PDB file of C-alpha atoms and ligand atoms in Angstrom:
ATOM      1  CA  MET A   1      13.510 -54.342  50.747  1.00 59.00           C
ATOM      2  CA  SER A   2      13.824 -50.927  49.196  1.00 74.00           C
ATOM      3  CA  SER A   3      10.737 -49.277  47.870  1.00 96.00           C
ATOM      4  CA  ARG A   4       9.856 -46.346  45.695  1.00 98.00           C
ATOM      5  CA  ILE A   5       7.392 -43.938  47.242  1.00 98.00           C
ATOM      6  CA  GLY A   6       5.797 -40.925  45.586  1.00 98.00           C
ATOM      7  CA  LEU A   7       4.742 -37.976  47.723  1.00 98.00           C
ATOM      8  CA  PHE A   8       1.943 -36.042  46.049  1.00 98.00           C
ATOM      9  CA  GLY A   9       1.029 -33.199  48.365  1.00 98.00           C
ATOM     10  CA  GLY A  10      -1.895 -30.860  48.072  1.00 98.00           C
ATOM     11  CA  THR A  11      -4.793 -29.080  49.657  1.00 97.00           C
ATOM     12  CA  PHE A  12      -7.248 -31.434  47.944  1.00 98.00           C
ATOM     13  CA  ASP A  13     -10.209 -29.111  48.511  1.00 98.00           C
ATOM     14  CA  PRO A  14     -11.675 -31.254  46.915  1.00 98.00           C
ATOM     15  CA  PRO A  15      -9.567 -34.071  45.371  1.00 98.00           C
ATOM     16  CA  HIS A  16     -10.540 -34.462  41.693  1.00 98.00           C
ATOM     17  CA  VAL A  17      -9.836 -36.564  38.620  1.00 98.00           C
ATOM     18  CA  GLY A  18      -6.826 -34.408  37.722  1.00 98.00           C
ATOM     19  CA  HIS A  19      -5.147 -35.500  40.968  1.00 98.00           C
ATOM     20  CA  LEU A  20      -6.084 -39.164  40.575  1.00 98.00           C
ATOM     21  CA  VAL A  21      -5.111 -39.459  36.916  1.00 98.00           C
ATOM     22  CA  THR A  22      -1.786 -37.805  37.723  1.00 98.00           C
ATOM     23  CA  ALA A  23      -1.091 -40.098  40.669  1.00 98.00           C
ATOM     24  CA  VAL A  24      -1.849 -43.379  38.864  1.00 98.00           C
ATOM     25  CA  ASN A  25       0.056 -42.390  35.737  1.00 98.00           C
ATOM     26  CA  VAL A  26       3.156 -41.220  37.589  1.00 98.00           C
ATOM     27  CA  ARG A  27       3.062 -44.402  39.626  1.00 98.00           C
ATOM     28  CA  HIS A  28       2.921 -46.444  36.440  1.00 98.00           C
ATOM     29  CA  GLU A  29       5.582 -44.499  34.516  1.00 98.00           C
ATOM     30  CA  LEU A  30       8.125 -44.490  37.334  1.00 98.00           C
ATOM     31  CA  GLY A  31       7.332 -47.930  38.725  1.00 98.00           C
ATOM     32  CA  LEU A  32       6.461 -46.597  42.161  1.00 98.00           C
ATOM     33  CA  ASP A  33       5.173 -48.954  44.821  1.00 98.00           C
ATOM     34  CA  GLU A  34       2.933 -46.314  46.253  1.00 98.00           C
ATOM     35  CA  VAL A  35       1.839 -42.744  45.715  1.00 98.00           C
ATOM     36  CA  VAL A  36       0.734 -40.980  48.873  1.00 98.00           C
ATOM     37  CA  LEU A  37      -1.760 -38.155  48.435  1.00 98.00           C
ATOM     38  CA  MET A  38      -0.598 -36.103  51.389  1.00 98.00           C
ATOM     39  CA  VAL A  39      -3.208 -33.762  52.769  1.00 98.00           C
ATOM     40  CA  ALA A  40      -1.706 -30.437  53.859  1.00 98.00           C
ATOM     41  CA  ASN A  41      -2.795 -29.467  57.358  1.00 96.00           C
ATOM     42  CA  VAL A  42      -2.402 -25.726  56.931  1.00 91.00           C
ATOM     43  CA  PRO A  43      -1.551 -24.895  53.305  1.00 87.00           C
ATOM     44  CA  TRP A  44       0.178 -21.707  54.460  1.00 87.00           C
ATOM     45  CA  GLN A  45       0.603 -20.264  50.969  1.00 85.00           C
ATOM     46  CA  LYS A  46      -3.180 -20.312  50.469  1.00 85.00           C
ATOM     47  CA  SER A  47      -4.731 -19.945  53.880  1.00 74.00           C
ATOM     48  CA  ALA A  48      -4.394 -16.159  54.028  1.00 77.00           C
ATOM     49  CA  SER A  49      -6.319 -15.656  50.802  1.00 80.00           C
ATOM     50  CA  ARG A  50      -9.311 -17.965  51.139  1.00 88.00           C
ATOM     51  CA  ARG A  51     -11.235 -20.169  53.517  1.00 90.00           C
ATOM     52  CA  ILE A  52      -9.890 -23.715  53.443  1.00 95.00           C
ATOM     53  CA  THR A  53     -12.052 -26.715  54.328  1.00 96.00           C
ATOM     54  CA  ASP A  54     -10.896 -28.161  57.644  1.00 96.00           C
ATOM     55  CA  ALA A  55      -8.160 -30.746  57.349  1.00 97.00           C
ATOM     56  CA  GLU A  56     -10.274 -33.660  58.614  1.00 97.00           C
ATOM     57  CA  GLY A  57     -12.862 -33.018  55.908  1.00 98.00           C
ATOM     58  CA  ARG A  58     -10.202 -32.895  53.190  1.00 98.00           C
ATOM     59  CA  LEU A  59      -8.610 -36.067  54.567  1.00 98.00           C
ATOM     60  CA  ALA A  60     -12.011 -37.807  54.519  1.00 98.00           C
ATOM     61  CA  MET A  61     -12.423 -36.859  50.849  1.00 98.00           C
ATOM     62  CA  VAL A  62      -8.944 -38.090  49.916  1.00 98.00           C
ATOM     63  CA  ARG A  63      -9.513 -41.359  51.787  1.00 98.00           C
ATOM     64  CA  ALA A  64     -12.745 -41.811  49.837  1.00 98.00           C
ATOM     65  CA  ALA A  65     -10.964 -40.996  46.570  1.00 98.00           C
ATOM     66  CA  VAL A  66      -8.210 -43.602  46.949  1.00 98.00           C
ATOM     67  CA  ALA A  67     -10.109 -46.340  48.793  1.00 97.00           C
ATOM     68  CA  ASP A  68     -10.412 -48.677  45.798  1.00 88.00           C
ATOM     69  CA  VAL A  69      -7.275 -47.692  43.915  1.00 96.00           C
ATOM     70  CA  ASP A  70      -4.244 -49.957  43.926  1.00 95.00           C
ATOM     71  CA  GLY A  71      -1.047 -48.235  44.985  1.00 98.00           C
ATOM     72  CA  LEU A  72      -2.598 -44.935  46.041  1.00 98.00           C
ATOM     73  CA  SER A  73      -3.017 -43.974  49.661  1.00 98.00           C
ATOM     74  CA  ALA A  74      -4.206 -41.023  51.715  1.00 98.00           C
ATOM     75  CA  GLY A  75      -1.451 -39.454  53.808  1.00 98.00           C
ATOM     76  CA  ASP A  76      -2.260 -38.046  57.244  1.00 98.00           C
ATOM     77  CA  LEU A  77       1.279 -37.242  58.482  1.00 98.00           C
ATOM     78  CA  GLU A  78       0.851 -33.499  57.961  1.00 98.00           C
ATOM     79  CA  VAL A  79      -2.576 -33.429  59.580  1.00 98.00           C
ATOM     80  CA  ARG A  80      -1.239 -35.386  62.550  1.00 98.00           C
ATOM     81  CA  ARG A  81       1.806 -33.143  62.838  1.00 97.00           C
ATOM     82  CA  GLY A  82      -0.448 -30.060  62.917  1.00 96.00           C
ATOM     83  CA  GLY A  83       0.547 -26.474  62.158  1.00 95.00           C
ATOM     84  CA  ASP A  84       1.831 -25.259  58.814  1.00 95.00           C
ATOM     85  CA  SER A  85       2.735 -28.059  56.429  1.00 96.00           C
ATOM     86  CA  TYR A  86       6.190 -28.193  54.920  1.00 97.00           C
ATOM     87  CA  THR A  87       7.137 -30.884  52.412  1.00 98.00           C
ATOM     88  CA  ALA A  88      10.710 -30.895  53.759  1.00 98.00           C
ATOM     89  CA  ASP A  89       9.408 -32.082  57.161  1.00 98.00           C
ATOM     90  CA  THR A  90       7.166 -34.677  55.544  1.00 98.00           C
ATOM     91  CA  LEU A  91      10.044 -36.121  53.515  1.00 98.00           C
ATOM     92  CA  ALA A  92      12.160 -36.331  56.680  1.00 98.00           C
ATOM     93  CA  GLU A  93       9.362 -38.202  58.418  1.00 98.00           C
ATOM     94  CA  LEU A  94       8.903 -40.559  55.454  1.00 98.00           C
ATOM     95  CA  ALA A  95      12.653 -41.203  55.355  1.00 98.00           C
ATOM     96  CA  ASP A  96      12.570 -42.123  59.074  1.00 98.00           C
ATOM     97  CA  ARG A  97       9.719 -44.523  58.542  1.00 97.00           C
ATOM     98  CA  HIS A  98      11.128 -46.029  55.333  1.00 97.00           C
ATOM     99  CA  PRO A  99      14.916 -45.706  55.668  1.00 96.00           C
ATOM    100  CA  ARG A 100      15.666 -47.611  52.471  1.00 96.00           C
ATOM    101  CA  ALA A 101      13.014 -46.053  50.255  1.00 98.00           C
ATOM    102  CA  ASP A 102      13.614 -43.850  47.236  1.00 98.00           C
ATOM    103  CA  LEU A 103      11.363 -40.843  47.590  1.00 98.00           C
ATOM    104  CA  PHE A 104       9.771 -38.840  44.758  1.00 98.00           C
ATOM    105  CA  THR A 105       8.084 -35.478  45.182  1.00 98.00           C
ATOM    106  CA  ILE A 106       5.341 -35.107  42.573  1.00 98.00           C
ATOM    107  CA  VAL A 107       3.974 -31.704  41.538  1.00 98.00           C
ATOM    108  CA  GLY A 108       1.947 -30.107  38.776  1.00 98.00           C
ATOM    109  CA  ASP A 109       3.883 -27.500  36.817  1.00 97.00           C
ATOM    110  CA  ASP A 110       2.100 -24.594  38.545  1.00 96.00           C
ATOM    111  CA  ALA A 111       3.401 -25.862  41.876  1.00 97.00           C
ATOM    112  CA  ALA A 112       6.822 -26.720  40.418  1.00 97.00           C
ATOM    113  CA  ALA A 113       7.225 -23.131  39.235  1.00 97.00           C
ATOM    114  CA  LYS A 114       6.994 -22.003  42.849  1.00 96.00           C
ATOM    115  CA  LEU A 115       9.407 -24.534  44.325  1.00 98.00           C
ATOM    116  CA  THR A 116      11.830 -21.895  45.544  1.00 97.00           C
ATOM    117  CA  THR A 117       9.082 -20.298  47.657  1.00 96.00           C
ATOM    118  CA  TRP A 118       8.771 -23.526  49.668  1.00 97.00           C
ATOM    119  CA  GLU A 119      10.226 -23.763  53.143  1.00 97.00           C
ATOM    120  CA  ARG A 120      13.698 -25.419  52.912  1.00 98.00           C
ATOM    121  CA  TYR A 121      13.212 -26.305  49.239  1.00 98.00           C
ATOM    122  CA  GLY A 122      16.869 -27.350  49.015  1.00 98.00           C
ATOM    123  CA  GLU A 123      16.138 -30.106  51.480  1.00 98.00           C
ATOM    124  CA  VAL A 124      13.187 -31.233  49.359  1.00 98.00           C
ATOM    125  CA  ALA A 125      15.473 -31.561  46.331  1.00 98.00           C
ATOM    126  CA  GLU A 126      18.097 -33.412  48.372  1.00 98.00           C
ATOM    127  CA  ARG A 127      15.760 -35.879  49.966  1.00 98.00           C
ATOM    128  CA  SER A 128      13.705 -36.732  46.871  1.00 98.00           C
ATOM    129  CA  SER A 129      13.655 -36.845  43.096  1.00 98.00           C
ATOM    130  CA  LEU A 130      11.511 -34.039  41.718  1.00 98.00           C
ATOM    131  CA  VAL A 131       8.733 -35.114  39.378  1.00 98.00           C
ATOM    132  CA  VAL A 132       6.652 -32.659  37.368  1.00 98.00           C
ATOM    133  CA  VAL A 133       3.545 -33.108  35.230  1.00 98.00           C
ATOM    134  CA  ASP A 134       2.115 -30.520  32.852  1.00 96.00           C
ATOM    135  CA  ARG A 135      -1.188 -28.951  33.681  1.00 95.00           C
ATOM    136  CA  PRO A 136      -3.431 -27.321  31.104  1.00 94.00           C
ATOM    137  CA  GLY A 137      -2.856 -23.578  30.895  1.00 89.00           C
ATOM    138  CA  THR A 138       0.098 -21.413  30.136  1.00 83.00           C
ATOM    139  CA  PRO A 139       3.305 -23.413  30.194  1.00 85.00           C
ATOM    140  CA  VAL A 140       5.497 -22.324  33.053  1.00 92.00           C
ATOM    141  CA  GLU A 141       9.228 -22.142  33.398  1.00 93.00           C
ATOM    142  CA  LEU A 142      10.633 -24.595  35.895  1.00 95.00           C
ATOM    143  CA  PRO A 143      13.126 -23.232  38.399  1.00 96.00           C
ATOM    144  CA  ALA A 144      16.652 -23.727  37.107  1.00 95.00           C
ATOM    145  CA  GLY A 145      19.331 -25.630  38.957  1.00 96.00           C
ATOM    146  CA  PHE A 146      17.205 -28.675  39.753  1.00 98.00           C
ATOM    147  CA  GLU A 147      16.892 -31.975  38.004  1.00 97.00           C
ATOM    148  CA  TRP A 148      13.266 -32.519  36.984  1.00 98.00           C
ATOM    149  CA  ILE A 149      11.749 -35.816  35.914  1.00 98.00           C
ATOM    150  CA  ARG A 150       8.940 -34.974  33.515  1.00 97.00           C
ATOM    151  CA  VAL A 151       6.068 -37.409  33.273  1.00 98.00           C
ATOM    152  CA  GLU A 152       3.416 -37.156  30.595  1.00 97.00           C
ATOM    153  CA  VAL A 153      -0.134 -37.551  31.896  1.00 97.00           C
ATOM    154  CA  PRO A 154      -3.492 -36.827  30.218  1.00 97.00           C
ATOM    155  CA  HIS A 155      -4.188 -33.098  30.482  1.00 96.00           C
ATOM    156  CA  LEU A 156      -7.354 -32.544  32.446  1.00 97.00           C
ATOM    157  CA  ASP A 157      -8.432 -28.959  32.783  1.00 97.00           C
ATOM    158  CA  VAL A 158      -9.845 -29.375  36.273  1.00 98.00           C
ATOM    159  CA  SER A 159      -9.037 -27.428  39.418  1.00 98.00           C
ATOM    160  CA  SER A 160     -10.443 -27.543  42.925  1.00 98.00           C
ATOM    161  CA  THR A 161     -11.115 -23.799  42.717  1.00 97.00           C
ATOM    162  CA  ASP A 162     -13.366 -24.261  39.691  1.00 97.00           C
ATOM    163  CA  LEU A 163     -15.089 -27.281  41.238  1.00 98.00           C
ATOM    164  CA  ARG A 164     -15.919 -25.397  44.433  1.00 97.00           C
ATOM    165  CA  ALA A 165     -17.515 -22.620  42.365  1.00 96.00           C
ATOM    166  CA  ARG A 166     -19.489 -25.143  40.319  1.00 97.00           C
ATOM    167  CA  PHE A 167     -20.816 -26.919  43.367  1.00 96.00           C
ATOM    168  CA  ALA A 168     -21.827 -23.670  45.075  1.00 94.00           C
ATOM    169  CA  ASP A 169     -23.805 -22.757  41.918  1.00 93.00           C
ATOM    170  CA  GLY A 170     -25.606 -26.086  41.891  1.00 95.00           C
ATOM    171  CA  ARG A 171     -23.722 -27.353  38.841  1.00 96.00           C
ATOM    172  CA  PRO A 172     -22.865 -31.085  38.825  1.00 97.00           C
ATOM    173  CA  LEU A 173     -19.492 -32.468  39.858  1.00 97.00           C
ATOM    174  CA  ASP A 174     -20.221 -35.956  38.532  1.00 97.00           C
ATOM    175  CA  TYR A 175     -17.183 -37.463  36.749  1.00 98.00           C
ATOM    176  CA  LEU A 176     -15.009 -34.543  37.888  1.00 98.00           C
ATOM    177  CA  VAL A 177     -14.714 -36.075  41.338  1.00 98.00           C
ATOM    178  CA  THR A 178     -15.380 -39.719  42.066  1.00 98.00           C
ATOM    179  CA  GLU A 179     -18.717 -40.847  43.456  1.00 98.00           C
ATOM    180  CA  PRO A 180     -17.371 -41.601  46.962  1.00 98.00           C
ATOM    181  CA  VAL A 181     -15.849 -38.097  47.135  1.00 98.00           C
ATOM    182  CA  LEU A 182     -19.187 -36.573  46.148  1.00 98.00           C
ATOM    183  CA  GLU A 183     -20.839 -38.552  48.916  1.00 98.00           C
ATOM    184  CA  VAL A 184     -18.425 -37.108  51.487  1.00 98.00           C
ATOM    185  CA  ILE A 185     -19.072 -33.588  50.165  1.00 98.00           C
ATOM    186  CA  HIS A 186     -22.815 -34.103  50.667  1.00 97.00           C
ATOM    187  CA  ARG A 187     -22.439 -35.843  54.016  1.00 97.00           C
ATOM    188  CA  LEU A 188     -20.243 -33.085  55.474  1.00 97.00           C
ATOM    189  CA  GLY A 189     -22.206 -30.300  53.800  1.00 96.00           C
ATOM    190  CA  LEU A 190     -19.128 -28.799  52.114  1.00 96.00           C
ATOM    191  CA  TYR A 191     -19.018 -26.054  49.492  1.00 95.00           C
ATOM    192  CA  GLY A 192     -22.344 -24.359  50.011  1.00 88.00           C
ATOM    193  CA  VAL A 193     -25.517 -25.204  48.129  1.00 64.00           C
ATOM    194  CA  ALA A 194     -25.934 -28.892  47.400  1.00 54.00           C
ATOM    195  CA  ALA A 195     -26.839 -29.755  43.831  1.00 46.00           C
TER     196      ALA A 195
HETATM  197  P1  LIG B   1      -6.755 -25.132  43.907  1.00 51.01           P
HETATM  198  O1  LIG B   1      -7.488 -24.650  42.689  1.00 51.01           O
HETATM  199  O2  LIG B   1      -7.539 -25.010  45.172  1.00 51.01           O
HETATM  200  O3  LIG B   1      -5.340 -24.633  44.008  1.00 51.01           O
HETATM  201  P2  LIG B   1      -5.836 -27.571  42.653  1.00 51.01           P
HETATM  202  O4  LIG B   1      -6.787 -28.189  41.705  1.00 51.01           O
HETATM  203  O5  LIG B   1      -4.697 -26.775  42.095  1.00 51.01           O
HETATM  204  O6  LIG B   1      -6.657 -26.728  43.722  1.00 51.01           O
HETATM  205  P3  LIG B   1      -4.127 -28.574  44.713  1.00 51.01           P
HETATM  206  O7  LIG B   1      -4.588 -29.292  45.919  1.00 51.01           O
HETATM  207  O8  LIG B   1      -3.716 -27.142  44.807  1.00 51.01           O
HETATM  208  O9  LIG B   1      -5.295 -28.719  43.595  1.00 51.01           O
HETATM  209  O10 LIG B   1      -2.981 -29.369  43.968  1.00 51.01           O
HETATM  210  C1  LIG B   1      -2.183 -30.380  44.513  1.00 51.01           C
HETATM  211  C2  LIG B   1      -1.192 -30.820  43.446  1.00 51.01           C
HETATM  212  O11 LIG B   1      -1.900 -31.362  42.316  1.00 51.01           O
HETATM  213  C3  LIG B   1      -0.339 -29.673  42.859  1.00 51.01           C
HETATM  214  O12 LIG B   1       0.971 -30.181  42.622  1.00 51.01           O
HETATM  215  C4  LIG B   1      -1.047 -29.356  41.550  1.00 51.01           C
HETATM  216  O13 LIG B   1      -0.170 -28.788  40.578  1.00 51.01           O
HETATM  217  C5  LIG B   1      -1.513 -30.734  41.122  1.00 51.01           C
HETATM  218  N1  LIG B   1      -2.702 -30.694  40.258  1.00 51.01           N
HETATM  219  C6  LIG B   1      -3.889 -30.151  40.560  1.00 51.01           C
HETATM  220  N2  LIG B   1      -4.765 -30.291  39.542  1.00 51.01           N
HETATM  221  C7  LIG B   1      -4.108 -30.944  38.562  1.00 51.01           C
HETATM  222  C8  LIG B   1      -4.475 -31.370  37.242  1.00 51.01           C
HETATM  223  N3  LIG B   1      -5.681 -31.114  36.722  1.00 51.01           N
HETATM  224  N4  LIG B   1      -3.536 -32.009  36.501  1.00 51.01           N
HETATM  225  C9  LIG B   1      -2.291 -32.243  37.019  1.00 51.01           C
HETATM  226  N5  LIG B   1      -1.886 -31.863  38.258  1.00 51.01           N
HETATM  227  C10 LIG B   1      -2.775 -31.212  39.019  1.00 51.01           C
HETATM  228 MG1  LIG B   2      -3.507 -25.527  43.298  1.00 51.01          MG
END
């Protein structure tokens, strides 16, 4: 049986409601069987500029985030592969595991704008349909020469960067991340001062 699988990659440091609302709405709109929140092992475009929570901790948070959600799963292929994470490699691995599946690469528009900086981005566009959702902020121009499927999702002005700063200040993350994610943050002692 063929299936439709969405690959939603990210650093997820931490995973928040913006990620979850995007994943469930894209799944619904495009009739996907599953959306995989794929945790980047080394997000090489970010790791030079800031300290990233170790991959196991981010994977634990994503697992907690999707545990009770139908059709969402936490992806560990990139963490298991190790090294820098490239979506092209992940799509190849997914295609091997699910030879008859239609694959969809899901990105927010900030990430979509940078598609041509990705390793082997041509391969990403060949192996999958490209799906983009708007994110609050300045609208960005999507790289030309690709076919983009636009999906409307509720605009939630939430970013992991802002949430990390809030938590470190002692401000609450309730409702911005789900309760089980907050529990993992406390249990692992992530992001500095606990509220
Ligand atoms: P950071 O601030 O650390 O970059 P982030 O909130 O942007 O974190 P990422 O892990 O970088 O989260 O994002 C993974 C994917 O989720 C990207 O495609 C990004 O565009 C998308 N995304 C993140 N936040 C939202 C949001 N609020 N609404 C829609 N898409 C989002
Ligand atoms: Mg980001």
